[in-house]
C-alpha positions as a printed Julia matrix, in Angstrom:
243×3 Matrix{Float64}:
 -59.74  66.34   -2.24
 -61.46  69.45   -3.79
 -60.94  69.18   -7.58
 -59.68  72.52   -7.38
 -57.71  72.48   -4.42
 -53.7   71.9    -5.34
 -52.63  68.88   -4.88
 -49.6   68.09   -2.36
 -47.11  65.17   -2.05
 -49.67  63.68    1.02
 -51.74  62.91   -2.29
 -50.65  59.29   -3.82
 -50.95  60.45   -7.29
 -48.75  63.8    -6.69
 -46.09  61.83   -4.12
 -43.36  62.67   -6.42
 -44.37  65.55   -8.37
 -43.12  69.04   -8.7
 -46.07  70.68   -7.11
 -44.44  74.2    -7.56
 -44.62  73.63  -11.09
 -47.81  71.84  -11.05
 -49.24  74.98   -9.2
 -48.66  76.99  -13.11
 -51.48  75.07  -14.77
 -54.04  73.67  -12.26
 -56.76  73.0   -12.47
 -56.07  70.67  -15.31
 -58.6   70.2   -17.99
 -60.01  66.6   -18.58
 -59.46  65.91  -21.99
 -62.3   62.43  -22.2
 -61.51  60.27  -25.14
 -64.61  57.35  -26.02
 -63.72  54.29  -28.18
 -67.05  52.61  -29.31
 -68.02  49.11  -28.85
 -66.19  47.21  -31.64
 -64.41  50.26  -33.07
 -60.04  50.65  -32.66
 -58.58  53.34  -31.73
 -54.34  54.09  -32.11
 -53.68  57.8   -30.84
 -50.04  58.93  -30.3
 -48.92  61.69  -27.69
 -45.81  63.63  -28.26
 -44.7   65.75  -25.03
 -41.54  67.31  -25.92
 -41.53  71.32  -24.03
 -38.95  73.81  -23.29
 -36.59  73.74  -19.83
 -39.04  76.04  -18.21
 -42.22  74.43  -19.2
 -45.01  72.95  -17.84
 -46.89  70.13  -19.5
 -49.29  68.24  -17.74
 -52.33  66.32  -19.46
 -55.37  64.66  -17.98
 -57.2   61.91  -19.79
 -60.01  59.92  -19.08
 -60.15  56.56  -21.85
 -63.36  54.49  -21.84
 -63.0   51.42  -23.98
 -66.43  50.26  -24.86
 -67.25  46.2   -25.43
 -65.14  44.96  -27.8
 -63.06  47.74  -28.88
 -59.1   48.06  -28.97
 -57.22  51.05  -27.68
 -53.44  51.65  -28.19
 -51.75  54.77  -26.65
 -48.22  55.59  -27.39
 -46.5   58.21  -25.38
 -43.75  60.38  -25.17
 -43.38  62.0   -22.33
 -40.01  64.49  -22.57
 -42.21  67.68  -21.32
 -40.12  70.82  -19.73
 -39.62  71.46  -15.71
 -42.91  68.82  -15.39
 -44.2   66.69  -18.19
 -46.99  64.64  -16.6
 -49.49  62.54  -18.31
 -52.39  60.97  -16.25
 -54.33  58.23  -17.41
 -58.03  56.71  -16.2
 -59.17  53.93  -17.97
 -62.34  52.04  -17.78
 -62.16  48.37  -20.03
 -65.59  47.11  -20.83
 -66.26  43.5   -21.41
 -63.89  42.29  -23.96
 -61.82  45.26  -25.08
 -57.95  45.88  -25.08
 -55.74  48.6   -23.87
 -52.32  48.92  -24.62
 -50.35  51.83  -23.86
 -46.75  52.15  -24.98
 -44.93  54.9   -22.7
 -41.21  56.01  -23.03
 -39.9   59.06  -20.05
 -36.71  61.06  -20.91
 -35.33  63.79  -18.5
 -32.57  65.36  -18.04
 -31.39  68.07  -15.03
 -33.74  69.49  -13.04
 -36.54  67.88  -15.32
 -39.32  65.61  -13.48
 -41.55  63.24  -15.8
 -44.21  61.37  -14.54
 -46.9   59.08  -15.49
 -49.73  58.43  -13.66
 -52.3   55.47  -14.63
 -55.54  53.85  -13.3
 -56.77  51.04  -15.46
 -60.09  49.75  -14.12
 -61.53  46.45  -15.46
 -65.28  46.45  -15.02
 -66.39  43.61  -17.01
 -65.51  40.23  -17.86
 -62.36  38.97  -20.61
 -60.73  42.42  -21.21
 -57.14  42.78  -21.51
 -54.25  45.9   -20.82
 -50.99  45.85  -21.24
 -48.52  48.84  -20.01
 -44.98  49.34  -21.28
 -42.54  51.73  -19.5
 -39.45  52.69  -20.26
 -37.89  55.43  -18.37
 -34.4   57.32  -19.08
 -32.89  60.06  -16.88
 -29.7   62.04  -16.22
 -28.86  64.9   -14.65
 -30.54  64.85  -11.4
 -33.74  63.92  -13.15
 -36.83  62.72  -11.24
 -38.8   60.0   -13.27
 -42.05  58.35  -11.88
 -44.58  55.7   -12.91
 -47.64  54.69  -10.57
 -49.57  52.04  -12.08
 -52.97  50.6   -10.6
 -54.77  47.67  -11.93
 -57.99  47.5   -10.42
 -60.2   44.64  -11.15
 -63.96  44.74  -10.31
 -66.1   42.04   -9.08
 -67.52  39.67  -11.54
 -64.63  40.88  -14.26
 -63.21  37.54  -14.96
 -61.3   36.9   -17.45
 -58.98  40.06  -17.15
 -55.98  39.66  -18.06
 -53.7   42.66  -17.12
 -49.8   43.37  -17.29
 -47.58  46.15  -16.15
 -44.31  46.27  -17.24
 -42.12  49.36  -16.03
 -38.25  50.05  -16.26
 -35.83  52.68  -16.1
 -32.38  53.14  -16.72
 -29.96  55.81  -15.03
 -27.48  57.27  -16.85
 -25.75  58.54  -13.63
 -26.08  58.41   -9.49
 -27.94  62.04   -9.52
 -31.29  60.89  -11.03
 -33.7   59.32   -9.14
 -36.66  56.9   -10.95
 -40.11  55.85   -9.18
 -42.19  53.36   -9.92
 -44.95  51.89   -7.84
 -47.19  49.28   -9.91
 -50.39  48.54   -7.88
 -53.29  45.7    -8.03
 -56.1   45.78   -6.59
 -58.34  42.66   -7.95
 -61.97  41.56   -6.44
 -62.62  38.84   -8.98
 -61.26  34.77   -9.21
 -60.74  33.92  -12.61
 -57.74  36.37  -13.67
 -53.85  37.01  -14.88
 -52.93  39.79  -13.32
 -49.15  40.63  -13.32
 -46.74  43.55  -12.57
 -42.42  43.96  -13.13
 -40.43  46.98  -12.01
 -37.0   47.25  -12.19
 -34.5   50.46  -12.54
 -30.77  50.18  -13.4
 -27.89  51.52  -15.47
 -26.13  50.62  -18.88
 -24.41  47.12  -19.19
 -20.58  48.48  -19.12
 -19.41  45.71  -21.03
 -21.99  45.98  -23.44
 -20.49  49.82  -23.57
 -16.54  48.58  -23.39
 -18.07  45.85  -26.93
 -18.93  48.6   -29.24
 -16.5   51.4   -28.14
 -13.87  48.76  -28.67
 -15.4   48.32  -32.7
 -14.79  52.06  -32.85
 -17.84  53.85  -31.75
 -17.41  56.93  -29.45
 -18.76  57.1   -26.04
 -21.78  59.23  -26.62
 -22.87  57.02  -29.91
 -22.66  53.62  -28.2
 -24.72  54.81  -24.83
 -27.2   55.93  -27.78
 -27.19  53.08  -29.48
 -27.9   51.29  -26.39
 -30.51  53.31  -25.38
 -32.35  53.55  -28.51
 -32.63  49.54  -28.13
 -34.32  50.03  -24.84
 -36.87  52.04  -25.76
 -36.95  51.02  -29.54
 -39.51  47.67  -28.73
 -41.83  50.81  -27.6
 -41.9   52.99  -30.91
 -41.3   49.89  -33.09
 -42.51  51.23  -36.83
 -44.19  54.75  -34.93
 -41.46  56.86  -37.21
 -42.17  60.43  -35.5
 -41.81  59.13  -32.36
 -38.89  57.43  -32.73
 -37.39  60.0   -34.07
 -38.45  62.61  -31.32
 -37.29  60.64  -28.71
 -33.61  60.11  -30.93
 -33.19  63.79  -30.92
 -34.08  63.92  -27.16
 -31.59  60.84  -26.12
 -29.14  62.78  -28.13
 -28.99  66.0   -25.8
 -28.64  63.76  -22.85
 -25.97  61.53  -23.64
């Protein structure tokens, strides 16, 4: 595909985008981020945009040998919030990314990730949580790819989303691709709604409606944004207007 050309649904990475939307800010800029051999490296990403909106953000993440990188994300952006990750791990080094999705109405929220091992004994681990209402789209694609002669790797996606009603629709499609022997490699998708009886429990100790599904909710996301404060609290705010 041209890098400039617009993307359309025929392209994997765009399957369930809003490509109307998308068509407001493309070509995307690469932002390229470099963690250096040894060195760690925690960056947070807050996407929270207006109705209208378009937010869409294009990294490229090389972990050098030996370094740690831990992403946390949330992605709450307007008419399309999309993040898109490519990540190269060098022998040794760690990437952890920590992801939560919230949309509501006519809202789609996507993110996109390629993590490429290309040396032996580095490790990734990918969190998802996803929360929609409202006719919401939310989307994950995850590859793992795993090079010849990487052994070692040891690689985990982990992606789930919870519907708060029949109109939303969530996405996920982990992928592995591995050319080496000696590897974990491992991948869990699931999508569902709130436990009603866990609802019925604390509505029946006197919480309303709308502050138990919160409560709830903030518990599925909270192992995400464990002690990240401003995230937490972004995402509380956000939860709030949907529920």
């Amino acid at each position: 595909m041209n890098a400039l050309a617009l993307p359309t649904r025929r392209d994997e990475a765009f399957r369930y985008s809003d490509t109307e939307a998308l068509a407001d800010v493309w070509p995307v800029a690469v932002e390229r981020i470099v963690v250096a051999a040894g060195e760690t490296l925690e960056r947070e990403i807050i996407s929270v945009a207006d109705a209208d909106d378009v937010v869409v953000r294009d990294l490229e993440i090389v972990v050098e040998a030996g370094a740690k990188c831990a992403l946390r994300v949330l992605n709450a952006g307007g008419r399309l919030g999309r993040i898109s990750l490519d990540v190269t791990c060098h022998a040794g080094s760690d990437f952890y990314l920590g992801a939560v999705q919230l949309g509501s109405g006519k809202q789609t929220v996507e993110i996109i990730t390629t993590v490429r091992h290309t040396e032996p004994n580095a490790t990734s681990h990918q969190v998802i949580r996803t929360i929609l209402s409202g006719g919401a789209t939310g989307s994950y694609l995850g590859k793992i790819d795993v090079a010849r002669g990487a052994d070692g790797t040891d690689s985990r996606q982990d992606a789930k989303a919870m519907l708060l009603d029949r109109l939303s629709t969530a996405n996920a499609v982990p992928q592995l691709e591995i050319f080496a022997d000696d590897v974990k490699c491992a991948h869990g998708a699931t999508v569902g709604e709130l436990d009603p009886m866990g609802l019925f429990y604390l509505m029946a100790r006197g919480l309303p409606p709308a502050e138990a599904k919160k409560l709830m909710l903030q518990a599925f996301v909270g192992e995400i944004f464990d002690g990240q404060e401003a995230l937490l609290q972004a995402a509380l705010t956000k939860l709030g207007e949907m529920v």
